[in-house]
XYZ file of C-alpha atoms in Angstrom:
420
model
C 70.454 94.610 79.011
C 72.856 96.880 80.747
C 76.445 96.639 79.410
C 78.935 95.135 81.874
C 81.927 97.209 82.842
C 85.406 95.629 82.507
C 87.537 96.425 85.560
C 87.667 94.820 88.980
C 86.809 98.065 90.678
C 83.692 98.740 88.704
C 82.374 95.145 89.112
C 83.338 94.833 92.752
C 82.109 95.985 96.073
C 83.676 99.503 95.745
C 80.644 100.447 93.530
C 78.104 98.187 95.189
C 78.534 100.080 98.409
C 79.798 103.504 97.299
C 80.523 106.211 99.793
C 78.059 108.958 100.695
C 78.279 112.045 102.898
C 80.060 111.569 106.240
C 77.791 110.712 109.168
C 78.064 109.065 112.603
C 79.272 105.477 112.355
C 76.881 102.710 113.413
C 77.729 99.818 115.594
C 78.743 96.765 113.461
C 78.278 93.142 114.336
C 78.566 89.909 112.261
C 76.294 86.936 112.494
C 77.646 83.416 113.076
C 78.789 81.592 109.988
C 76.039 79.992 107.962
C 76.874 77.263 105.527
C 75.478 78.920 102.395
C 76.446 75.956 100.195
C 76.633 72.784 102.211
C 78.607 69.999 100.722
C 76.644 67.106 99.158
C 77.000 64.050 101.465
C 77.593 61.802 98.455
C 80.417 63.884 96.896
C 83.366 61.702 95.955
C 85.663 64.694 95.791
C 85.786 67.251 98.628
C 84.417 70.600 97.385
C 86.635 73.574 97.989
C 86.688 77.276 97.251
C 89.621 79.117 95.701
C 87.944 82.471 94.979
C 84.696 84.386 95.622
C 83.468 87.215 93.337
C 80.286 89.161 93.580
C 79.276 90.422 90.082
C 76.183 91.135 88.054
C 75.413 88.147 85.810
C 71.711 87.204 85.652
C 70.002 90.342 86.970
C 70.720 94.017 86.326
C 69.877 95.127 89.820
C 71.703 92.669 92.127
C 75.045 90.847 92.344
C 75.386 87.132 91.920
C 78.206 85.228 93.598
C 80.737 83.305 91.588
C 82.418 80.530 93.491
C 85.508 79.202 91.776
C 86.189 75.562 92.767
C 89.274 73.981 91.128
C 87.961 70.515 91.789
C 84.325 70.977 90.523
C 83.958 74.191 88.426
C 82.246 77.497 88.832
C 79.168 77.636 91.009
C 76.969 80.690 90.523
C 74.878 81.520 93.659
C 71.866 83.626 92.674
C 68.335 84.696 93.714
C 69.092 84.625 97.493
C 65.938 86.592 98.503
C 64.746 83.549 100.476
C 66.855 80.482 99.684
C 69.657 80.659 97.177
C 69.554 78.986 93.715
C 72.835 77.558 92.447
C 74.057 76.831 88.887
C 77.189 74.709 88.389
C 79.331 75.215 85.255
C 81.711 72.331 85.107
C 84.238 70.662 82.739
C 86.488 73.671 83.023
C 89.765 72.038 84.132
C 90.785 73.612 87.481
C 89.232 77.069 87.669
C 90.587 79.422 90.365
C 89.072 82.746 89.296
C 86.021 83.927 87.319
C 85.035 87.321 85.948
C 81.897 88.579 84.335
C 82.316 90.585 81.096
C 80.665 91.034 77.719
C 83.884 90.127 75.971
C 82.376 89.731 72.442
C 80.310 92.881 72.766
C 77.112 91.114 71.664
C 75.019 92.601 74.584
C 74.973 89.645 76.982
C 77.259 88.654 79.779
C 80.011 86.104 79.440
C 82.304 84.627 82.070
C 86.116 84.747 81.868
C 87.875 81.896 83.744
C 91.402 81.354 84.899
C 92.193 77.608 84.746
C 95.278 76.945 86.814
C 95.795 73.524 85.220
C 97.476 72.005 88.269
C 97.018 72.767 91.959
C 100.367 71.207 92.640
C 103.435 73.451 92.489
C 105.248 72.110 89.442
C 106.220 73.009 85.888
C 103.175 72.562 83.666
C 101.720 73.700 80.443
C 98.126 72.943 81.513
C 97.110 76.454 82.381
C 94.480 78.120 80.242
C 92.317 81.231 80.007
C 88.694 80.338 79.009
C 85.643 82.276 77.930
C 82.182 80.866 78.849
C 80.297 82.416 75.940
C 76.676 83.340 76.698
C 74.247 82.517 73.785
C 71.888 85.232 75.105
C 69.860 82.783 77.199
C 72.540 81.989 79.706
C 73.584 78.806 78.056
C 77.345 78.881 77.985
C 79.822 77.440 75.487
C 83.492 77.159 76.396
C 85.993 78.918 74.176
C 89.720 78.662 74.804
C 91.400 82.036 74.535
C 94.929 80.873 75.545
C 96.367 77.501 76.422
C 99.726 75.815 76.965
C 100.366 78.289 79.805
C 101.896 77.693 83.208
C 99.728 77.693 86.302
C 97.392 80.495 85.479
C 96.059 82.329 88.604
C 93.947 85.218 87.214
C 92.338 86.708 84.153
C 90.805 90.280 83.952
C 89.658 92.531 81.146
C 90.151 96.033 79.709
C 90.919 97.763 76.388
C 94.669 98.029 76.602
C 95.465 99.201 73.085
C 92.661 101.702 72.639
C 91.122 100.022 69.581
C 87.647 99.761 71.116
C 87.481 96.022 71.865
C 88.191 94.233 75.128
C 91.510 92.532 75.807
C 92.559 90.251 78.645
C 95.398 90.410 81.246
C 96.471 87.137 82.865
C 98.652 86.031 85.743
C 100.761 82.926 84.986
C 102.031 82.155 88.459
C 103.977 79.217 87.131
C 106.572 77.442 89.251
C 110.119 78.018 88.106
C 108.809 79.950 85.103
C 105.738 82.308 84.749
C 104.651 85.663 83.425
C 102.195 88.544 83.358
C 100.565 88.536 79.952
C 97.978 90.385 77.943
C 95.863 88.920 75.207
C 95.258 91.345 72.371
C 91.834 90.899 70.851
C 91.603 91.230 67.059
C 88.305 90.172 65.438
C 87.601 87.649 68.160
C 91.094 86.101 68.072
C 93.645 86.695 70.790
C 97.371 87.224 70.477
C 99.526 86.747 73.512
C 102.057 89.432 74.679
C 104.369 89.121 77.684
C 104.362 92.148 80.019
C 106.619 90.666 82.688
C 108.496 87.300 82.295
C 108.942 86.561 85.945
C 107.015 83.762 87.844
C 104.813 84.403 90.837
C 101.971 86.686 89.692
C 98.824 86.065 91.766
C 96.739 89.124 90.961
C 96.687 91.589 88.115
C 93.948 94.305 87.875
C 93.542 96.950 85.149
C 92.721 100.558 86.096
C 93.716 104.044 84.988
C 96.373 104.781 87.611
C 97.468 108.208 86.342
C 94.307 109.578 84.851
C 95.718 109.717 81.304
C 92.787 107.801 79.822
C 94.368 104.419 79.247
C 94.362 101.229 81.280
C 97.417 100.436 83.423
C 97.873 97.222 85.414
C 98.825 96.597 88.973
C 100.048 93.157 89.918
C 101.022 91.298 93.027
C 104.097 89.185 92.448
C 105.012 86.442 94.955
C 107.472 83.546 94.387
C 110.434 85.310 96.191
C 109.980 88.497 94.143
C 107.582 89.832 96.730
C 106.466 92.947 94.900
C 103.530 95.103 94.003
C 104.280 96.179 90.466
C 102.555 98.825 88.412
C 102.759 98.546 84.614
C 102.092 101.928 82.985
C 100.556 101.828 79.597
C 101.464 104.202 76.810
C 97.939 103.781 75.427
C 98.954 101.275 72.718
C 99.535 98.220 74.947
C 103.187 98.889 75.648
C 103.886 98.669 79.432
C 106.681 100.136 81.600
C 107.222 98.465 85.014
C 107.425 100.454 88.262
C 107.790 98.760 91.665
C 105.433 100.171 94.267
C 106.145 97.751 97.102
C 109.268 95.619 97.594
C 109.093 93.027 100.270
C 111.815 93.114 102.925
C 112.148 89.399 103.555
C 112.116 86.221 101.300
C 109.023 85.132 103.263
C 107.165 88.502 102.931
C 104.390 86.528 101.318
C 102.433 88.806 98.908
C 98.888 87.523 99.034
C 95.974 89.853 98.174
C 95.226 92.861 96.079
C 92.148 95.103 95.915
C 91.280 98.409 94.123
C 89.296 100.915 95.993
C 89.009 104.787 96.329
C 89.719 104.384 100.061
C 90.011 108.141 100.752
C 87.052 109.033 98.462
C 89.063 111.668 96.543
C 88.068 110.411 93.040
C 91.069 108.320 92.139
C 91.830 104.592 92.606
C 93.998 103.437 95.516
C 95.461 99.959 96.081
C 95.178 97.658 99.067
C 97.945 95.089 99.175
C 98.213 92.314 101.785
C 101.164 90.100 102.626
C 100.929 86.960 104.769
C 101.291 83.887 102.564
C 103.804 81.474 104.029
C 103.153 78.449 101.869
C 106.808 78.249 100.731
C 108.443 75.332 102.636
C 111.355 77.437 103.903
C 108.841 79.911 105.353
C 107.211 77.154 107.429
C 110.338 76.719 109.604
C 109.821 77.594 113.271
C 112.655 80.037 113.199
C 110.578 82.396 111.083
C 107.403 82.129 113.089
C 107.749 85.130 115.389
C 108.860 87.231 112.463
C 105.418 86.883 110.911
C 103.774 88.818 113.716
C 105.288 92.040 112.507
C 106.027 91.124 108.887
C 102.530 90.259 107.820
C 99.766 92.792 107.263
C 98.057 95.340 104.925
C 99.344 98.364 103.064
C 97.240 101.149 101.590
C 98.871 102.656 98.494
C 97.354 106.088 98.395
C 97.064 107.581 94.824
C 97.703 111.294 94.589
C 95.490 111.543 91.452
C 98.461 111.522 89.029
C 99.551 107.890 89.563
C 102.058 108.498 92.354
C 101.482 106.213 95.297
C 102.236 106.857 99.039
C 102.504 103.735 101.142
C 100.655 103.569 104.535
C 100.878 100.635 106.860
C 97.332 100.275 108.212
C 97.440 96.821 109.925
C 99.769 94.123 111.082
C 97.984 90.786 110.883
C 99.513 87.224 110.991
C 98.756 85.414 107.823
C 97.005 88.419 106.071
C 95.617 87.073 102.835
C 92.335 88.344 101.388
C 91.078 91.953 101.541
C 87.905 93.763 100.543
C 86.597 97.358 101.145
C 83.073 98.605 101.787
C 81.263 101.049 104.017
C 80.319 98.698 106.889
C 79.327 101.175 109.566
C 77.297 103.432 107.223
C 79.245 106.588 107.980
C 80.015 107.409 104.337
C 83.534 106.148 104.076
C 85.064 102.751 103.160
C 86.189 100.393 105.741
C 88.361 97.312 105.154
C 87.816 93.577 105.919
C 91.025 91.504 106.146
C 91.156 87.733 106.376
C 94.076 85.477 107.414
C 94.942 82.164 105.895
C 96.815 80.021 108.473
C 97.270 76.310 107.736
C 96.908 74.626 111.210
C 99.467 72.024 110.318
C 102.285 74.525 110.733
C 100.938 77.927 111.681
C 101.353 79.174 115.245
C 97.678 79.912 115.991
C 98.525 81.439 119.327
C 100.097 84.448 117.559
C 96.706 85.990 116.810
C 93.313 84.617 117.888
C 91.313 86.189 115.070
C 90.916 84.823 111.521
C 88.995 87.872 110.070
C 89.129 91.454 111.257
C 87.571 94.666 109.983
C 89.377 98.034 110.054
C 87.166 101.018 110.775
C 88.078 103.995 108.609
C 88.340 107.049 110.960
C 89.824 109.426 108.455
C 93.312 109.907 107.034
C 95.438 106.857 107.879
C 93.582 106.027 111.059
C 92.041 102.615 110.943
C 90.757 100.965 114.096
C 90.971 97.197 114.291
C 87.857 95.215 115.287
C 88.084 91.417 115.688
C 85.188 89.448 114.152
C 84.037 86.768 116.567
C 83.246 83.093 115.701
C 84.700 83.265 112.214
C 85.886 80.162 110.249
C 89.344 79.088 111.228
C 90.956 78.710 107.765
C 89.978 81.294 105.143
C 91.576 81.836 101.724
C 88.991 84.161 100.062
C 86.416 86.700 101.084
C 83.826 88.834 99.557
C 81.411 91.640 100.555
C 78.030 91.688 98.863
C 74.357 92.217 99.730
C 73.585 88.618 99.099
C 70.288 88.685 101.109
C 69.244 92.100 99.701
C 68.592 93.816 102.947
C 70.516 96.923 102.081
C 73.902 96.214 103.720
C 76.944 94.134 102.718
C 77.317 90.606 103.997
C 80.608 88.921 104.523
C 81.298 85.680 102.711
C 84.295 83.435 103.280
C 85.600 80.383 101.563
C 88.326 77.856 102.149
C 90.495 75.283 100.394
C 90.841 73.265 103.632
C 88.468 70.328 103.766
C 89.119 69.731 107.441
C 87.321 72.973 108.398
C 83.824 71.825 107.308
C 82.378 71.680 110.810
C 83.508 75.257 111.452
C 81.805 76.814 108.437
C 84.908 77.637 106.372
C 84.677 74.761 103.944
C 83.400 75.909 100.572
C 81.233 78.943 101.520
C 80.187 80.596 104.770
C 77.874 83.578 105.090
C 78.187 86.077 107.938
C 75.392 88.547 107.952
C 76.281 92.101 108.794
C 74.098 93.717 111.479
C 74.209 97.455 112.209
C 72.519 99.618 114.887
C 73.064 103.194 116.118
């Protein structure tokens, strides 16, 4: 069985749809939303989606889809050649993120899970980082790697101390308290180290930012800090913080993070979205028109030595989730950006579109295209060739149970269609 790589970039869409030689872009259209996972009519609890992740789990030659549902568990969507097969892994607390990795280096694929503990914004010690340990036949046993944490929003993997085993980085979003942590693996046991003691971390992805051979970490910090922070590794698991983006407003709303070599120059860039206005003070009408210009997407271009130049490539009200892939088959990476706008207080007249795609035309030139007939409330997206027809499909999920009839509830599939 092929060994599973350990970074978000290598497991994500950036490699699934890698760039080729430049060629004329094709026309891109998206099909109407299909409910890929309809809700069971007898479900006592509304089924929601916190995060979507396309990763290789069961088959070496195709991605599966991991659907993190904090009210039910992890649903794995697989074998979608005709109709999809689903496998539900439950009794996991409140999972909000899942990541495939062979953490114990035994040759099979495990699943790392971030258990937020409580969906409500409050001080809690119910957060956990879990490992669903594969017995070699895809029967999974739950192992607790860390517990007694605040609200835990993410867990990713890399070897941070250069000792040859795989460690874990976690985001403890918290409430009044939180932190960015790494768990040092030593003979199957994990020791917690605090990298950043501030609350508000929502994403933290490992990558070699400066090409020095060790794994650094980039994190998106919300909770009034409103930063993209880079933690440079000295190769032994000691990190130095550097601020790459500082929000200009208390309601800046850091929301999404994605690693991608957007300019195809051989190093890893960062896509950072801001558009979350879930804080109560940010829901006041006096702020509403500010969001039109405040929210959007930045491309942090890596010069190959870990120095980042910031480019504003889109302003988009409620910008939340971002992914990159070559949609128009011209050999470069385009960007899909989704907005999360709670209809109970968002001004939906500020922008008619929920999901847009940005056509990469070279340099910092990205042309906006609005995707029609998209779900109205989206919190997570993914790009993956789920139907195995050779091009990426767009998948969208929502935490809003009211949007079931519009296809956003749980999981919607929008097939990508291209023509010359």
